[in-house]
Amino acid sequence: MLGGAVGGGALAGEQLPKAYTSVVEAIIVSLRDSLDAEAFEASEAAVRRKADPAKEAIKTFVSRWRDDERVNSHPSHVAITAAVTELGAFYSKAGARARMTTPVRTSIYGHLDAAEAALADSPSPEPRSKDGLAALFPSS
């Protein structure tokens, strides 16, 4: 069972560590970029370039967060673990240079969407400040 309910784990609606949310957000963005490149039939070199940031974020997730009881029962963890597992299973079976099939790509997109939704439902680790230019101009 992926990320099953382990005592002490964060559940939806609970605050998550900032480093965890950063890694999960990086996986979501970079893996989508890689999947998008493959979906639009970019060259193998272009797909691999897009995949490099995803590989690094996944390595960080696996080494740091895979077994962390503070997050492993959170829906975002379950979804990212499912995406990574499915990605690994595909390449293990089809080979490292194989083009991803549409059903597998669609399923991984679904896991990424679920992880993103779960993060959106969780409180931020710290209050978010205004972004961009709006932060330079206090409201009166």
PDB file of C-alpha atoms in Angstrom:
ATOM      1  CA  MET A   1       0.000   0.000   0.000  1.00  0.00           C
ATOM      2  CA  LEU A   2       1.401   3.376  -0.973  1.00  0.00           C
ATOM      3  CA  GLY A   3       1.973   5.795   1.893  1.00  0.00           C
ATOM      4  CA  GLY A   4      -0.504   4.004   4.124  1.00  0.00           C
ATOM      5  CA  ALA A   5      -1.754   5.434   7.350  1.00  0.00           C
ATOM      6  CA  VAL A   6       1.202   5.367   9.687  1.00  0.00           C
ATOM      7  CA  GLY A   7       0.943   6.777  13.176  1.00  0.00           C
ATOM      8  CA  GLY A   8       1.953  10.410  13.396  1.00  0.00           C
ATOM      9  CA  GLY A   9       1.581  11.103   9.680  1.00  0.00           C
ATOM     10  CA  ALA A  10       0.172  14.352   8.376  1.00  0.00           C
ATOM     11  CA  LEU A  11      -3.335  14.144   7.032  1.00  0.00           C
ATOM     12  CA  ALA A  12      -5.070  16.451   4.598  1.00  0.00           C
ATOM     13  CA  GLY A  13      -5.613  19.820   6.250  1.00  0.00           C
ATOM     14  CA  GLU A  14      -2.537  19.564   8.498  1.00  0.00           C
ATOM     15  CA  GLN A  15       0.552  21.714   8.097  1.00  0.00           C
ATOM     16  CA  LEU A  16       3.367  20.114   6.101  1.00  0.00           C
ATOM     17  CA  PRO A  17       7.098  20.866   6.316  1.00  0.00           C
ATOM     18  CA  LYS A  18       8.084  23.633   3.896  1.00  0.00           C
ATOM     19  CA  ALA A  19      10.966  21.575   2.469  1.00  0.00           C
ATOM     20  CA  TYR A  20       8.515  18.764   1.703  1.00  0.00           C
ATOM     21  CA  THR A  21       6.051  21.018  -0.110  1.00  0.00           C
ATOM     22  CA  SER A  22       8.903  22.553  -2.108  1.00  0.00           C
ATOM     23  CA  VAL A  23      10.118  19.143  -3.293  1.00  0.00           C
ATOM     24  CA  VAL A  24       6.612  17.943  -4.158  1.00  0.00           C
ATOM     25  CA  GLU A  25       5.884  21.169  -6.053  1.00  0.00           C
ATOM     26  CA  ALA A  26       9.179  20.771  -7.947  1.00  0.00           C
ATOM     27  CA  ILE A  27       8.236  17.208  -8.915  1.00  0.00           C
ATOM     28  CA  ILE A  28       4.792  18.301 -10.082  1.00  0.00           C
ATOM     29  CA  VAL A  29       6.127  21.113 -12.265  1.00  0.00           C
ATOM     30  CA  SER A  30       9.186  19.365 -13.664  1.00  0.00           C
ATOM     31  CA  LEU A  31       7.538  16.007 -14.297  1.00  0.00           C
ATOM     32  CA  ARG A  32       4.628  17.717 -16.083  1.00  0.00           C
ATOM     33  CA  ASP A  33       7.153  19.602 -18.247  1.00  0.00           C
ATOM     34  CA  SER A  34       8.828  16.330 -19.153  1.00  0.00           C
ATOM     35  CA  LEU A  35       5.525  14.571 -19.853  1.00  0.00           C
ATOM     36  CA  ASP A  36       4.362  17.534 -21.943  1.00  0.00           C
ATOM     37  CA  ALA A  37       7.538  17.429 -24.025  1.00  0.00           C
ATOM     38  CA  GLU A  38       7.026  13.744 -24.668  1.00  0.00           C
ATOM     39  CA  ALA A  39       3.324  14.226 -25.432  1.00  0.00           C
ATOM     40  CA  PHE A  40       4.207  16.784 -28.093  1.00  0.00           C
ATOM     41  CA  GLU A  41       6.774  14.383 -29.548  1.00  0.00           C
ATOM     42  CA  ALA A  42       9.848  16.439 -28.748  1.00  0.00           C
ATOM     43  CA  SER A  43      13.186  14.868 -29.562  1.00  0.00           C
ATOM     44  CA  GLU A  44      14.635  12.370 -27.117  1.00  0.00           C
ATOM     45  CA  ALA A  45      17.326  14.916 -26.178  1.00  0.00           C
ATOM     46  CA  ALA A  46      14.699  17.575 -25.447  1.00  0.00           C
ATOM     47  CA  VAL A  47      12.641  15.175 -23.337  1.00  0.00           C
ATOM     48  CA  ARG A  48      15.743  14.149 -21.369  1.00  0.00           C
ATOM     49  CA  ARG A  49      16.687  17.804 -20.751  1.00  0.00           C
ATOM     50  CA  LYS A  50      13.184  18.443 -19.437  1.00  0.00           C
ATOM     51  CA  ALA A  51      13.387  15.289 -17.298  1.00  0.00           C
ATOM     52  CA  ASP A  52      16.640  16.225 -15.515  1.00  0.00           C
ATOM     53  CA  PRO A  53      15.005  18.555 -12.947  1.00  0.00           C
ATOM     54  CA  ALA A  54      12.313  15.934 -12.312  1.00  0.00           C
ATOM     55  CA  LYS A  55      14.973  13.264 -11.694  1.00  0.00           C
ATOM     56  CA  GLU A  56      16.730  15.458  -9.135  1.00  0.00           C
ATOM     57  CA  ALA A  57      13.489  16.328  -7.335  1.00  0.00           C
ATOM     58  CA  ILE A  58      12.440  12.662  -7.296  1.00  0.00           C
ATOM     59  CA  LYS A  59      15.822  11.635  -5.864  1.00  0.00           C
ATOM     60  CA  THR A  60      15.371  14.208  -3.089  1.00  0.00           C
ATOM     61  CA  PHE A  61      11.826  13.013  -2.427  1.00  0.00           C
ATOM     62  CA  VAL A  62      12.871   9.363  -2.234  1.00  0.00           C
ATOM     63  CA  SER A  63      15.939   9.956  -0.084  1.00  0.00           C
ATOM     64  CA  ARG A  64      14.391  12.498   2.277  1.00  0.00           C
ATOM     65  CA  TRP A  65      10.614  12.087   2.351  1.00  0.00           C
ATOM     66  CA  ARG A  66       9.668   8.564   1.241  1.00  0.00           C
ATOM     67  CA  ASP A  67       9.628   7.120   4.767  1.00  0.00           C
ATOM     68  CA  ASP A  68       9.090  10.287   6.801  1.00  0.00           C
ATOM     69  CA  GLU A  69       6.181   9.637   9.160  1.00  0.00           C
ATOM     70  CA  ARG A  70       5.275  13.330   9.250  1.00  0.00           C
ATOM     71  CA  VAL A  71       4.157  13.200   5.617  1.00  0.00           C
ATOM     72  CA  ASN A  72       3.813   9.609   4.407  1.00  0.00           C
ATOM     73  CA  SER A  73       0.079   9.356   5.012  1.00  0.00           C
ATOM     74  CA  HIS A  74      -0.690  12.736   3.441  1.00  0.00           C
ATOM     75  CA  PRO A  75      -2.603  12.451   0.142  1.00  0.00           C
ATOM     76  CA  SER A  76       0.116  14.401  -1.698  1.00  0.00           C
ATOM     77  CA  HIS A  77       2.713  11.846  -0.593  1.00  0.00           C
ATOM     78  CA  VAL A  78       0.493   8.949  -1.654  1.00  0.00           C
ATOM     79  CA  ALA A  79      -0.080  10.563  -5.071  1.00  0.00           C
ATOM     80  CA  ILE A  80       3.585  11.423  -5.711  1.00  0.00           C
ATOM     81  CA  THR A  81       4.657   7.955  -4.602  1.00  0.00           C
ATOM     82  CA  ALA A  82       2.122   6.462  -7.031  1.00  0.00           C
ATOM     83  CA  ALA A  83       3.400   8.680  -9.873  1.00  0.00           C
ATOM     84  CA  VAL A  84       7.034   7.768  -9.204  1.00  0.00           C
ATOM     85  CA  THR A  85       6.205   4.078  -8.864  1.00  0.00           C
ATOM     86  CA  GLU A  86       4.264   4.044 -12.118  1.00  0.00           C
ATOM     87  CA  LEU A  87       7.015   5.963 -13.909  1.00  0.00           C
ATOM     88  CA  GLY A  88       9.646   3.524 -12.654  1.00  0.00           C
ATOM     89  CA  ALA A  89       7.554   0.486 -13.552  1.00  0.00           C
ATOM     90  CA  PHE A  90       7.027   1.763 -17.092  1.00  0.00           C
ATOM     91  CA  TYR A  91      10.711   2.383 -17.763  1.00  0.00           C
ATOM     92  CA  SER A  92      11.721  -0.836 -16.023  1.00  0.00           C
ATOM     93  CA  LYS A  93       9.466  -2.814 -18.344  1.00  0.00           C
ATOM     94  CA  ALA A  94       9.795  -0.801 -21.567  1.00  0.00           C
ATOM     95  CA  GLY A  95      13.426   0.331 -21.271  1.00  0.00           C
ATOM     96  CA  ALA A  96      15.028   3.635 -20.367  1.00  0.00           C
ATOM     97  CA  ARG A  97      14.738   5.079 -23.868  1.00  0.00           C
ATOM     98  CA  ALA A  98      11.137   4.041 -24.549  1.00  0.00           C
ATOM     99  CA  ARG A  99       8.479   6.570 -25.473  1.00  0.00           C
ATOM    100  CA  MET A 100       5.835   6.717 -22.785  1.00  0.00           C
ATOM    101  CA  THR A 101       2.421   5.447 -23.783  1.00  0.00           C
ATOM    102  CA  THR A 102      -0.568   7.759 -23.618  1.00  0.00           C
ATOM    103  CA  PRO A 103      -2.397   5.707 -20.939  1.00  0.00           C
ATOM    104  CA  VAL A 104       0.643   5.724 -18.635  1.00  0.00           C
ATOM    105  CA  ARG A 105       1.237   9.440 -19.218  1.00  0.00           C
ATOM    106  CA  THR A 106      -2.443  10.189 -18.520  1.00  0.00           C
ATOM    107  CA  SER A 107      -2.336   8.163 -15.309  1.00  0.00           C
ATOM    108  CA  ILE A 108       0.790   9.975 -14.103  1.00  0.00           C
ATOM    109  CA  TYR A 109      -0.836  13.332 -14.892  1.00  0.00           C
ATOM    110  CA  GLY A 110      -3.732  12.191 -12.703  1.00  0.00           C
ATOM    111  CA  HIS A 111      -1.394  11.432  -9.807  1.00  0.00           C
ATOM    112  CA  LEU A 112       0.276  14.836 -10.213  1.00  0.00           C
ATOM    113  CA  ASP A 113      -3.124  16.564 -10.251  1.00  0.00           C
ATOM    114  CA  ALA A 114      -4.101  14.713  -7.068  1.00  0.00           C
ATOM    115  CA  ALA A 115      -0.852  15.722  -5.350  1.00  0.00           C
ATOM    116  CA  GLU A 116      -1.341  19.342  -6.359  1.00  0.00           C
ATOM    117  CA  ALA A 117      -4.925  19.348  -5.073  1.00  0.00           C
ATOM    118  CA  ALA A 118      -3.834  17.779  -1.777  1.00  0.00           C
ATOM    119  CA  LEU A 119      -1.162  20.438  -1.290  1.00  0.00           C
ATOM    120  CA  ALA A 120      -3.699  23.159  -2.056  1.00  0.00           C
ATOM    121  CA  ASP A 121      -5.976  21.746   0.657  1.00  0.00           C
ATOM    122  CA  SER A 122      -3.192  21.831   3.265  1.00  0.00           C
ATOM    123  CA  PRO A 123      -2.316  24.951   5.216  1.00  0.00           C
ATOM    124  CA  SER A 124       0.893  26.688   4.162  1.00  0.00           C
ATOM    125  CA  PRO A 125       3.919  26.046   6.384  1.00  0.00           C
ATOM    126  CA  GLU A 126       4.070  29.776   6.999  1.00  0.00           C
ATOM    127  CA  PRO A 127       1.852  32.648   5.933  1.00  0.00           C
ATOM    128  CA  ARG A 128       2.451  33.465   2.301  1.00  0.00           C
ATOM    129  CA  SER A 129       3.446  37.004   1.558  1.00  0.00           C
ATOM    130  CA  LYS A 130       2.308  38.941  -1.463  1.00  0.00           C
ATOM    131  CA  ASP A 131       4.166  37.920  -4.571  1.00  0.00           C
ATOM    132  CA  GLY A 132       5.809  39.968  -7.291  1.00  0.00           C
ATOM    133  CA  LEU A 133       5.346  43.694  -7.634  1.00  0.00           C
ATOM    134  CA  ALA A 134       2.365  43.743  -5.299  1.00  0.00           C
ATOM    135  CA  ALA A 135       4.764  43.109  -2.401  1.00  0.00           C
ATOM    136  CA  LEU A 136       6.522  46.396  -3.158  1.00  0.00           C
ATOM    137  CA  PHE A 137       3.377  48.451  -2.783  1.00  0.00           C
ATOM    138  CA  PRO A 138       1.540  48.113   0.525  1.00  0.00           C
ATOM    139  CA  SER A 139      -2.195  48.444   0.263  1.00  0.00           C
ATOM    140  CA  SER A 140      -3.597  51.575   1.842  1.00  0.00           C
TER     141      SER A 140
END
